[in-house]
Amino acid sequence: MGMGGMSTRKDSPAAVEANGVSKIFGDGSDKVVALDDVSVTIKQNEFFTLLGPSGCGKTTLLRLIAGFDHPNNGNILLEGDDISGLPPYQRQVNTVFQNYALFPHMTVAGNIAFGLEMLDKPRNEIDATVANMLKLVRMEELRDRQTSQISGGQQQRVALARALAPHPKVLLLDEPLSALDLKLRKEMQIELKRLQNETGITFIFVTHDQEEALTMSDRIAVMSNGNILQIGSPREIYDHPAERFVANFIGETNFLTADLVLAKNKAGKIKLSSGKTIAATLPDNHAANGKVTAVVRPEHARIVKPGTSAALEGRLDNIVYFGTDTHYHVKLGAEGDFIVRMQNSRDDAGKFAAGSKVGIAIDSNAAQVLRD
Amino acid sequence: MSTLDQLAQSELATGENRASAIADATHRAHVRRRLLLTTPALIVLFCAASGPLLIMLIYSFLSAGDYGGVEWTLSWDGWANVFMQRDIFDGTLSIADAHVSILWRSVKLSLLTTFTALVFGFPTAYFIATRPPRTRNLWLFLITIPFWTNLLIRTFAIMEVIRNQGVINTILKSLELIDEPIQMLFTDFAIMIGMTYVYLPLMVLPIYASMEKLDFRLVEAGYDLYATRFRVLRRIILPLVKPGVVAGSILVFIPSLGAYVTPRLLGGGKNMMLGNLIELQFGQGRNWPLGAALSFSLLIIVMAALLIYVRGVGKPESGHD
């Protein structure tokens, strides 16, 4: 394919490696730092998600990998080869665009064949691959349709098939599910995981939807303001957020100010405002002893009677019933609200009344100290 | 209160009928109003376009008057003289070489003009369409500036540029690239350059209109799928802006074919085009039936060209709109 450097393949290099990548748009007073010295290594066959709010730089990073933009600083390696200077059409990387960007003047099959035609593959090979792809995304009957005559979900599948057909080293997905309704989105989440398993291609997925990121990814990089704040498995990110932004962005959480009284590698003990001391997990390079912020997920705490088992005490302000579970809003005084989420069972109705004094028990190791 | 109630009741009962009756009435009122509004335009169109055309058609079947005008006697001479000429001495018919060469020049120069305008207009339209929205309007404004100036003045300006003692020849001479001035004025080349210049905006604007609607993410998708710049242009941009290219080509080709002022001034009278030939018949030639027949021949050529063009180029595009 003339993609260069195929022979210098080191033993299983990372699929994509970004080293100190910066991207600045505009200049002077209009200057926007979209990416600020970002480094990340994405492994082979990984489902890697870039998660963050709009404007955090996730799409910029994706476009740099695709080659639509070029970094001001740093370089990007694809399977060990520096591709920073290559135009998009010389990178063995394909993109599924947010709006799909299907070619309106071609049929479904024509769209899927396009990449292979541009690689000058022989016709019989193109036909075979297109047939395979149509089967992979279950679109065989619609092969000769115009792309304007198929539904949004079907367009999504065609976009996937088109990007997968040339068998890229890495597939980039730019919020591909954001245009679909909830039901279809759930279906496509499962479909995407299946496709990744079946093709064995590395997926880099960009989204602002934390739930999507948690359910689909092998690893997640949480981004904000052009920086990667934390990289880890969904469980690591959710259970052990290292920074306030991460804790806040993903899921609901309670913030507590506390004193770090004991620190031993990642295990520590913190003293809460109530005077009780509980075990807590520490981030990698945490601050020394002193005032810290700890987070506790609502489902990692229970409402109990005030007393010894309660780490915190407060007044039960509000009870919100959700069917499967109930949210208890507890007023802690100076620290504000603490939300507890408990799964409902048949016999706990009316156990606690709004306005009464309650205690909050925190599960062992549920508290996570933030880096800030 | 009770009457209001009754009214509400009856309205509920007959609501559906009433709704459709109202819709019908509104529709009829709309149609009537639209007809009324278009009537003045239709009158103008008939008086200014269809009427004169009809007169021309009639004239082409009459015989020429001695001092211009027509004699009201039926004659095929007008049409016969489009391609044939009668020898003054022995009265034999032969092919009218002059007419054929003028026709050929008209078609050739119009095609060349269309092609040149496309070659220059397409990149221009692409350039404008890829500017930020604010600056786009400025560029469009610049493109339309020539329209503000009288055609004669613009044509004289071109003469000044390409004549033997004009700007180009003076510069080339002072650079000692040439000894003798290159004869550009009063050639087919001059006519083509002039027409390209005059009709270029008619090529740029429709292509720009198509290009502006082009989703440039499709271009990115093309690059992403291993298409080089040239292939993106050929496989993605061109097919998607084809309606604009077709419209632009038609808009340039048709007036080029009937151009009068530009070939008259830049062709210097000996390099005639159809427009000049027609004018000649109504002026010094004093052969109105021939002029009328030539006009209709021009009309037929334009319609045939349009038909071929739209059939051949425009068809695949209409399939999926």
XYZ file of C-alpha atoms in Angstrom:
693
model
C 0.000 0.000 0.000
C 2.997 2.263 0.138
C 2.105 3.376 3.627
C 5.737 3.385 4.624
C 7.535 1.728 7.473
C 5.622 -1.546 7.310
C 8.817 -3.547 7.607
C 10.195 -1.737 10.641
C 7.448 -3.098 12.854
C 8.810 -3.376 16.372
C 7.543 -6.092 18.650
C 3.934 -5.066 19.278
C 4.279 -1.284 19.580
C 1.405 0.795 20.872
C -1.398 1.334 18.353
C -1.190 5.096 18.783
C 1.245 7.129 20.802
C 0.950 10.893 21.242
C 4.045 12.547 22.682
C 3.756 16.051 24.098
C 1.188 17.091 21.515
C 0.025 20.705 21.495
C -2.453 22.350 19.151
C -3.080 26.065 19.087
C -5.770 27.648 16.922
C -5.613 31.299 15.919
C -3.052 33.761 17.192
C -2.771 36.914 19.234
C -5.791 37.607 21.377
C -7.865 34.983 19.539
C -5.428 32.251 20.500
C -7.068 29.061 21.716
C -4.948 26.274 23.154
C -6.974 23.244 22.113
C -4.394 20.729 23.320
C -1.738 21.514 25.879
C 1.221 19.120 25.875
C -0.849 15.936 25.786
C 0.756 12.501 25.945
C -1.157 9.246 25.732
C -0.443 5.667 24.714
C -3.242 3.594 23.233
C -2.664 -0.160 23.137
C -3.417 -2.549 20.291
C -6.982 -3.891 20.133
C -8.106 -1.502 22.804
C -11.481 0.238 22.989
C -10.127 3.580 24.131
C -12.427 6.491 24.921
C -11.644 10.195 25.047
C -14.241 11.609 27.418
C -14.886 15.235 28.251
C -17.231 18.178 27.811
C -17.381 20.044 24.499
C -14.299 22.165 23.939
C -12.044 19.953 26.049
C -9.852 19.018 23.084
C -11.020 15.440 22.526
C -12.118 16.012 18.939
C -8.935 17.998 18.244
C -6.830 15.048 19.401
C -8.863 12.743 17.156
C -8.405 15.076 14.166
C -4.667 15.184 14.790
C -4.524 11.387 14.729
C -6.639 11.339 11.547
C -4.406 13.994 9.969
C -7.041 16.681 9.305
C -5.024 19.029 11.508
C -1.361 19.022 12.370
C 0.099 19.535 15.848
C 2.111 22.671 16.659
C 4.307 20.602 18.938
C 4.955 16.956 19.659
C 4.481 13.946 17.441
C 2.051 11.122 16.866
C 3.136 7.535 16.258
C 1.016 4.895 14.571
C 2.304 1.451 15.460
C 5.694 2.984 16.149
C 5.954 5.081 12.951
C 5.850 8.857 13.143
C 2.844 9.965 11.082
C 2.756 13.605 12.238
C 3.725 14.947 8.812
C 1.557 12.665 6.655
C -1.677 13.811 4.988
C -4.843 11.909 6.003
C -4.816 9.820 2.830
C -1.455 8.309 3.724
C -2.471 7.224 7.224
C -3.898 3.777 7.779
C -6.493 5.278 10.052
C -10.175 5.706 9.244
C -12.813 7.885 10.812
C -16.501 7.515 11.557
C -17.767 11.077 11.499
C -20.291 12.584 13.862
C -22.752 13.285 11.042
C -21.535 10.139 9.201
C -20.480 12.229 6.129
C -21.748 9.572 3.724
C -21.301 10.455 0.052
C -24.804 11.404 -1.108
C -24.064 10.664 -4.768
C -23.131 7.043 -4.142
C -25.071 3.978 -3.089
C -24.533 2.148 0.187
C -22.176 -0.287 -1.557
C -20.482 2.588 -3.391
C -19.730 4.300 -0.108
C -18.251 1.160 1.415
C -16.162 0.466 -1.690
C -14.750 4.010 -1.875
C -11.732 3.546 0.404
C -10.765 0.294 -1.292
C -11.070 1.897 -4.728
C -8.794 4.722 -3.628
C -6.260 2.113 -2.502
C -6.497 0.693 -6.067
C -7.498 -2.766 -4.892
C -8.551 -5.200 -7.637
C -12.271 -5.205 -8.404
C -12.958 -8.763 -7.224
C -11.288 -8.049 -3.890
C -13.329 -4.858 -3.483
C -16.564 -6.713 -4.243
C -15.725 -9.451 -1.763
C -14.800 -7.001 1.010
C -17.918 -4.907 0.401
C -20.070 -8.034 0.635
C -18.310 -8.986 3.870
C -18.774 -5.541 5.339
C -22.458 -5.454 4.414
C -22.826 -8.761 6.207
C -20.836 -7.548 9.205
C -23.162 -4.584 9.724
C -26.253 -6.543 8.586
C -27.115 -4.318 5.652
C -27.046 -6.807 2.753
C -30.541 -5.962 1.470
C -29.829 -2.240 1.299
C -26.630 -2.379 -0.743
C -28.031 -0.560 -3.778
C -29.970 2.081 -1.887
C -29.012 5.743 -1.977
C -27.748 6.919 1.405
C -30.572 9.461 1.629
C -33.106 6.638 1.499
C -31.992 4.858 4.672
C -32.598 5.646 8.341
C -30.171 7.296 10.738
C -29.247 4.003 12.377
C -28.631 2.437 8.967
C -26.500 5.400 7.895
C -24.489 4.854 11.053
C -23.884 1.237 10.060
C -22.839 2.241 6.545
C -20.424 4.800 7.992
C -18.924 2.065 10.179
C -18.670 -0.373 7.303
C -17.102 2.282 5.063
C -14.455 3.074 7.665
C -13.759 -0.573 8.485
C -13.601 -1.809 4.878
C -9.952 -0.789 4.210
C -9.068 -2.578 7.491
C -7.370 0.396 9.150
C -4.880 -0.015 11.991
C -7.009 2.281 14.107
C -10.648 3.295 13.802
C -11.510 6.781 15.039
C -15.093 7.439 16.111
C -16.159 11.050 16.631
C -19.299 10.999 18.800
C -20.916 8.654 16.295
C -23.942 7.866 18.434
C -24.922 11.388 19.424
C -27.440 11.784 16.598
C -29.355 8.606 17.447
C -32.296 8.281 19.789
C -31.806 6.543 23.120
C -33.007 3.073 22.132
C -30.961 2.999 18.933
C -27.955 4.340 20.789
C -28.066 1.452 23.265
C -28.286 -0.999 20.357
C -25.367 0.620 18.572
C -23.256 0.564 21.736
C -23.545 -3.211 21.807
C -23.042 -3.345 18.030
C -19.842 -1.319 18.283
C -18.421 -3.605 20.960
C -19.284 -6.605 18.782
C -17.619 -5.044 15.730
C -14.496 -4.280 17.727
C -14.321 -7.856 18.977
C -14.902 -9.321 15.524
C -12.452 -7.113 13.659
C -9.761 -6.818 16.340
C -9.160 -3.225 15.279
C -8.156 -0.593 17.837
C -11.067 1.814 18.425
C -10.583 5.372 19.629
C -13.960 6.694 20.614
C -14.767 10.315 21.392
C -17.789 11.125 23.519
C -19.145 13.547 26.089
C -21.546 10.905 27.399
C -20.058 9.412 30.565
C -22.442 6.470 30.598
C -21.458 5.565 27.029
C -17.800 5.765 28.028
C -18.260 3.598 31.105
C -20.238 0.855 29.384
C -18.104 0.498 26.246
C -14.489 1.298 26.997
C -11.497 -0.772 27.992
C -9.831 2.427 29.119
C -10.985 6.036 29.367
C -9.024 9.260 29.201
C -10.911 12.096 30.880
C -10.097 15.438 29.256
C -10.660 19.027 30.262
C -9.283 22.305 28.884
C -6.859 20.652 26.494
C -5.391 18.311 29.103
C -5.820 14.649 29.944
C -6.658 14.546 33.647
C -6.825 10.826 34.230
C -6.488 7.611 32.262
C -7.834 4.334 33.570
C -10.368 1.555 33.268
C -14.015 2.597 33.710
C -13.974 1.147 37.220
C -10.803 3.035 38.156
C -12.187 6.262 36.776
C -15.519 5.845 38.518
C -14.376 4.460 41.852
C -11.089 6.296 42.154
C -11.329 9.667 40.467
C -8.044 11.495 41.013
C -9.315 15.028 40.507
C -12.351 17.068 41.324
C -13.233 17.549 37.665
C -13.195 13.799 36.996
C -15.272 13.046 40.088
C -17.735 15.742 39.135
C -17.984 14.908 35.444
C -18.559 11.196 35.869
C -21.558 10.154 37.862
C -23.017 11.822 40.902
C -20.764 12.294 43.852
C -20.506 13.797 47.331
C -17.583 16.048 48.225
C -16.321 16.058 51.826
C -13.553 18.121 53.338
C -11.422 16.101 55.715
C -8.015 15.884 57.356
C -5.560 13.354 56.037
C -4.210 11.758 59.210
C -2.420 8.710 57.853
C -0.935 8.029 54.426
C 0.713 4.762 53.473
C 1.207 4.382 49.706
C -2.335 4.460 48.343
C -4.068 3.605 51.607
C -4.823 6.329 54.096
C -7.071 7.434 56.854
C -9.050 10.653 56.871
C -10.781 12.440 59.726
C -14.194 13.790 58.725
C -15.820 16.961 59.996
C -17.916 14.804 62.308
C -14.747 13.703 64.098
C -14.980 10.108 62.849
C -11.953 8.602 61.081
C -12.490 6.369 58.022
C -10.237 4.546 55.549
C -9.700 6.259 52.183
C -7.849 5.587 48.933
C -5.200 8.132 47.925
C -4.349 9.254 44.370
C -0.935 8.557 42.857
C 0.940 11.660 43.866
C -1.248 13.116 46.564
C -0.618 16.106 48.755
C 1.015 15.707 52.153
C -0.970 15.503 55.344
C -3.474 18.230 55.951
C -6.770 19.401 54.479
C -7.970 17.224 51.616
C -11.149 16.728 49.630
C -12.605 13.238 49.600
C -15.424 11.942 47.424
C -17.999 9.272 48.189
C -20.419 7.932 45.566
C -24.096 8.072 46.618
C -24.483 4.295 46.236
C -21.462 3.626 48.457
C -23.205 4.976 51.533
C -26.245 3.912 53.557
C -28.749 5.745 55.695
C -28.596 4.388 59.237
C -29.857 5.390 62.677
C -27.590 7.990 64.265
C -24.983 6.252 66.369
C -21.682 4.449 66.258
C -21.961 3.026 62.734
C -22.640 6.458 61.285
C -19.639 8.308 59.856
C -21.685 11.440 59.356
C -24.903 12.743 60.835
C -27.450 15.176 59.509
C -31.110 15.959 58.899
C -32.955 14.015 56.210
C -34.136 16.781 53.914
C -35.769 15.051 51.015
C -36.580 11.538 49.851
C -36.823 10.983 46.084
C -38.273 7.666 44.979
C -36.952 6.315 41.632
C -38.555 2.871 41.499
C -35.438 0.743 41.582
C -33.794 2.937 44.178
C -34.368 5.913 46.428
C -32.263 9.048 46.789
C -31.932 10.491 50.272
C -30.821 14.120 50.514
C -29.176 14.692 53.882
C -28.295 18.170 55.109
C -24.919 17.987 56.826
C -24.782 21.545 58.090
C -21.802 23.557 56.980
C -20.792 21.065 54.299
C -24.094 21.118 52.502
C -25.976 18.199 51.017
C -24.946 14.570 51.006
C -26.868 12.290 48.682
C -27.307 8.610 49.473
C -28.678 6.193 46.895
C -30.110 2.939 48.228
C -31.640 0.087 46.310
C -35.266 -0.437 47.229
C -36.463 -3.639 48.769
C -40.039 -4.634 49.597
C -39.920 -3.958 53.328
C -38.050 -0.706 53.833
C -40.826 1.704 52.978
C -41.183 4.493 55.481
C -38.152 3.443 57.513
C -36.865 6.994 57.587
C -39.022 10.088 57.567
C -38.126 13.415 56.010
C -37.067 15.914 58.649
C -35.709 13.295 61.034
C -32.112 13.069 62.203
C -30.201 10.279 60.446
C -26.693 8.890 60.224
C -24.730 8.043 57.090
C -22.595 4.914 57.040
C -19.861 4.835 54.393
C -18.784 1.508 52.853
C -15.238 0.465 53.603
C -12.796 1.916 51.074
C -15.531 3.930 49.402
C -13.869 7.258 50.176
C -11.409 8.555 47.576
C -9.070 11.462 48.272
C -8.626 13.927 45.375
C -5.318 15.274 44.192
C -6.214 18.975 44.266
C -73.659 31.862 27.236
C -76.036 29.295 25.806
C -75.655 30.542 22.256
C -71.924 30.355 22.648
C -72.298 26.826 23.909
C -74.466 25.897 20.973
C -72.004 27.409 18.630
C -69.219 25.404 20.230
C -71.349 22.250 19.972
C -72.167 22.693 16.319
C -68.581 23.604 15.628
C -67.431 20.391 17.241
C -69.921 18.370 15.242
C -69.090 19.914 11.900
C -65.490 20.769 12.781
C -63.940 18.412 10.321
C -66.161 19.419 7.419
C -65.643 23.050 8.191
C -61.887 22.604 8.399
C -61.716 21.037 4.958
C -64.133 23.601 3.516
C -61.990 26.407 4.888
C -58.859 24.782 3.541
C -60.478 24.468 0.101
C -61.646 28.060 0.086
C -58.223 29.298 1.187
C -56.584 27.245 -1.500
C -58.867 28.626 -4.194
C -58.250 32.173 -2.951
C -54.519 31.496 -3.083
C -54.666 30.223 -6.635
C -56.747 33.202 -7.731
C -54.408 35.657 -6.065
C -51.358 33.976 -7.590
C -52.875 34.154 -11.077
C -53.702 37.792 -10.524
C -50.180 38.526 -9.354
C -48.532 36.826 -12.336
C -50.796 38.415 -14.940
C -48.694 41.580 -15.466
C -45.550 39.496 -15.889
C -47.342 37.197 -18.329
C -48.543 40.191 -20.353
C -45.037 41.630 -20.524
C -43.631 38.223 -21.476
C -46.128 37.815 -24.276
C -45.785 41.343 -25.657
C -41.994 41.517 -25.364
C -40.957 37.948 -26.096
C -43.547 35.712 -27.701
C -45.094 38.467 -29.863
C -41.868 39.612 -31.553
C -40.813 35.980 -31.968
C -44.047 35.287 -33.795
C -43.507 38.311 -36.050
C -39.959 37.098 -36.777
C -41.264 33.643 -37.627
C -43.768 35.149 -40.068
C -41.129 37.464 -41.599
C -38.816 34.507 -42.237
C -41.394 33.127 -44.691
C -41.903 36.369 -46.613
C -39.759 37.905 -49.342
C -37.365 40.781 -48.835
C -38.333 44.313 -49.681
C -35.982 46.350 -51.911
C -35.198 48.947 -49.250
C -35.472 46.754 -46.146
C -38.695 45.493 -44.635
C -40.722 42.696 -46.202
C -43.051 42.117 -49.112
C -46.172 40.216 -48.088
C -45.636 37.349 -50.498
C -44.814 33.819 -49.345
C -41.198 32.827 -50.016
C -38.715 30.168 -48.879
C -35.729 32.323 -49.851
C -35.058 33.459 -46.282
C -34.606 29.904 -45.063
C -32.873 28.725 -48.225
C -30.308 31.514 -47.902
C -29.295 30.380 -44.417
C -27.029 27.744 -45.951
C -27.375 28.289 -49.682
C -26.581 31.133 -52.005
C -27.752 31.825 -55.507
C -25.139 32.805 -58.036
C -25.793 36.319 -59.341
C -24.925 35.409 -62.919
C -26.236 31.930 -63.677
C -28.662 31.542 -60.744
C -27.316 28.161 -59.571
C -27.500 27.233 -55.914
C -24.375 26.482 -53.907
C -23.428 26.164 -50.219
C -23.053 29.571 -48.564
C -19.430 29.219 -47.421
C -19.457 32.501 -45.511
C -22.500 31.527 -43.475
C -21.084 28.100 -42.689
C -17.775 29.529 -41.531
C -19.558 32.136 -39.388
C -21.716 29.442 -37.838
C -18.661 27.296 -37.220
C -16.800 30.232 -35.654
C -19.780 31.013 -33.424
C -20.078 27.468 -32.129
C -16.304 27.033 -31.779
C -15.764 30.312 -29.936
C -18.778 29.754 -27.692
C -17.536 26.307 -26.702
C -14.034 27.647 -26.119
C -15.418 30.531 -24.081
C -17.499 28.153 -21.977
C -14.488 25.913 -21.414
C -12.162 28.798 -20.515
C -14.745 30.332 -18.200
C -15.102 26.934 -16.502
C -11.339 26.533 -16.109
C -11.033 29.967 -14.503
C -14.427 30.069 -12.804
C -14.325 26.730 -10.990
C -11.232 27.454 -8.873
C -12.550 30.955 -8.203
C -15.867 29.586 -6.937
C -14.005 27.017 -4.841
C -11.807 29.747 -3.410
C -14.777 31.926 -2.451
C -16.748 29.021 -0.991
C -13.848 28.044 1.255
C -13.414 31.550 2.726
C -14.959 32.385 6.118
C -18.634 33.471 5.671
C -17.884 37.143 6.323
C -15.202 37.511 3.652
C -17.237 35.442 1.153
C -19.649 38.332 0.593
C -16.751 40.653 -0.131
C -15.390 38.296 -2.798
C -18.837 37.879 -4.357
C -19.168 41.629 -4.418
C -15.831 41.921 -6.241
C -16.948 39.285 -8.764
C -20.067 41.289 -9.612
C -18.304 44.662 -9.946
C -17.783 44.324 -13.759
C -21.577 44.162 -14.116
C -21.733 47.757 -12.933
C -19.737 49.073 -15.846
C -21.109 49.475 -19.341
C -20.255 46.558 -21.632
C -18.867 48.927 -24.301
C -16.477 50.554 -21.875
C -15.248 47.189 -20.645
C -14.740 46.006 -24.197
C -12.787 49.144 -25.128
C -10.667 48.529 -22.051
C -9.817 45.071 -23.347
C -8.943 46.576 -26.735
C -6.564 48.906 -24.958
C -4.893 45.938 -23.261
C -4.433 43.712 -26.318
C -3.991 46.107 -29.228
C -0.626 46.335 -31.017
C 0.454 49.403 -29.050
C -1.442 48.135 -26.000
C -0.331 47.205 -22.508
C 0.708 43.608 -23.201
C 2.656 44.283 -26.383
C 4.387 47.326 -24.861
C 5.515 45.328 -21.853
C 6.692 42.377 -23.962
C 8.567 44.751 -26.228
C 10.259 46.630 -23.408
C 11.340 43.295 -21.967
C 12.745 42.561 -25.441
C 10.849 39.285 -25.613
C 9.377 40.268 -28.989
C 10.464 42.553 -31.843
C 7.153 42.930 -33.605
C 3.851 43.331 -31.678
C 1.756 40.171 -31.506
C -1.503 40.645 -33.404
C -4.184 39.866 -30.827
C -6.867 42.436 -31.530
C -9.280 41.628 -34.403
C -8.699 37.856 -34.082
C -10.861 34.962 -32.898
C -8.605 34.842 -29.847
C -9.574 38.409 -28.942
C -13.262 37.574 -29.259
C -12.855 34.552 -27.027
C -10.903 36.483 -24.369
C -13.492 39.252 -24.429
C -16.441 36.906 -24.091
C -14.714 34.920 -21.330
C -14.165 38.136 -19.428
C -17.717 39.345 -19.902
C -19.420 36.068 -19.024
C -17.078 34.789 -16.292
C -19.337 35.944 -13.422
C -22.185 33.924 -14.961
C -19.978 30.857 -14.541
C -18.675 31.682 -11.078
C -21.983 32.484 -9.399
C -23.922 29.247 -10.060
C -20.865 27.116 -9.274
C -20.386 29.075 -6.073
C -24.047 28.514 -5.185
C -23.545 24.748 -5.514
C -20.184 24.817 -3.803
C -21.532 26.760 -0.857
C -24.015 23.975 -0.185
C -21.256 21.370 -0.380
C -20.591 19.718 2.969
C -16.822 19.998 3.293
C -16.864 17.175 5.808
C -17.411 14.971 2.751
C -14.095 16.242 1.443
C -12.462 15.278 4.737
C -14.141 11.887 4.551
C -12.611 11.480 1.094
C -9.112 12.303 2.320
C -9.672 9.957 5.244
C -10.501 7.147 2.815
C -7.174 7.451 0.982
C -8.331 9.754 -1.819
C -5.641 12.188 -2.977
C -6.524 15.823 -3.697
C -7.142 15.169 -7.368
C -9.315 12.156 -6.669
C -11.336 14.044 -4.060
C -11.956 16.719 -6.687
C -12.964 14.198 -9.338
C -14.922 11.696 -7.257
C -16.526 13.909 -4.587
C -16.476 17.646 -5.294
C -17.215 17.590 -9.038
C -20.191 15.207 -8.893
C -21.727 17.176 -6.042
C -21.384 20.615 -7.669
C -22.337 19.374 -11.136
C -25.699 21.185 -11.141
C -23.793 24.449 -10.709
C -21.317 23.568 -13.454
C -24.179 22.689 -15.819
C -26.049 25.894 -15.026
C -22.910 28.007 -15.388
C -21.984 26.426 -18.708
C -25.464 27.022 -20.100
C -25.473 30.597 -18.875
C -22.156 31.269 -20.615
C -22.726 29.262 -23.803
C -26.072 30.758 -24.781
C -25.172 34.466 -24.715
C -21.771 33.663 -26.270
C -23.483 32.086 -29.262
C -25.558 35.196 -29.885
C -22.949 37.732 -28.800
C -22.935 40.936 -30.853
C -20.978 43.770 -29.247
C -17.869 41.810 -28.278
C -17.204 40.149 -31.669
C -18.099 43.404 -33.443
C -15.448 45.410 -31.554
C -12.784 42.789 -30.827
C -13.267 40.877 -34.087
C -13.043 44.067 -36.073
C -15.870 43.335 -38.505
C -14.144 40.633 -40.509
C -14.346 37.935 -37.808
C -18.119 37.841 -37.663
C -20.296 35.743 -35.426
C -23.961 34.855 -35.810
C -25.124 37.954 -33.971
C -23.230 40.208 -36.379
C -24.490 38.291 -39.405
C -28.077 38.721 -38.244
C -27.539 42.409 -37.613
C -26.075 42.733 -41.104
C -29.258 41.359 -42.714
C -31.437 43.894 -40.933
C -29.013 46.717 -41.724
C -26.863 47.014 -44.823
C -27.967 43.601 -46.149
C -31.623 44.668 -46.369
C -32.710 41.063 -46.165
C -35.092 40.826 -43.244
C -36.423 37.336 -44.075
C -32.874 35.963 -44.058
C -32.169 37.779 -40.752
C -35.343 36.312 -39.280
C -34.458 32.816 -40.523
C -30.933 33.173 -39.130
C -32.381 34.254 -35.774
C -34.526 31.155 -35.711
C -31.580 28.996 -36.718
C -29.719 30.398 -33.709
C -32.704 29.627 -31.496
C -32.812 26.068 -32.809
C -29.079 25.560 -32.268
C -29.339 26.822 -28.674
C -32.306 24.593 -27.916
C -30.617 21.561 -29.465
C -27.418 22.234 -27.540
C -29.366 22.620 -24.318
C -31.241 19.415 -24.912
C -28.076 17.451 -25.591
C -26.326 18.970 -22.601
C -29.127 18.407 -20.136
C -29.791 14.889 -21.390
C -26.154 13.870 -21.348
C -24.738 15.670 -18.328
C -27.651 16.546 -16.152
C -29.476 13.247 -16.134
C -27.571 11.089 -13.607
C -27.776 13.938 -11.126
C -31.556 14.113 -11.013
C -31.911 10.483 -9.904
C -31.514 11.089 -6.181
C -32.607 14.538 -5.205
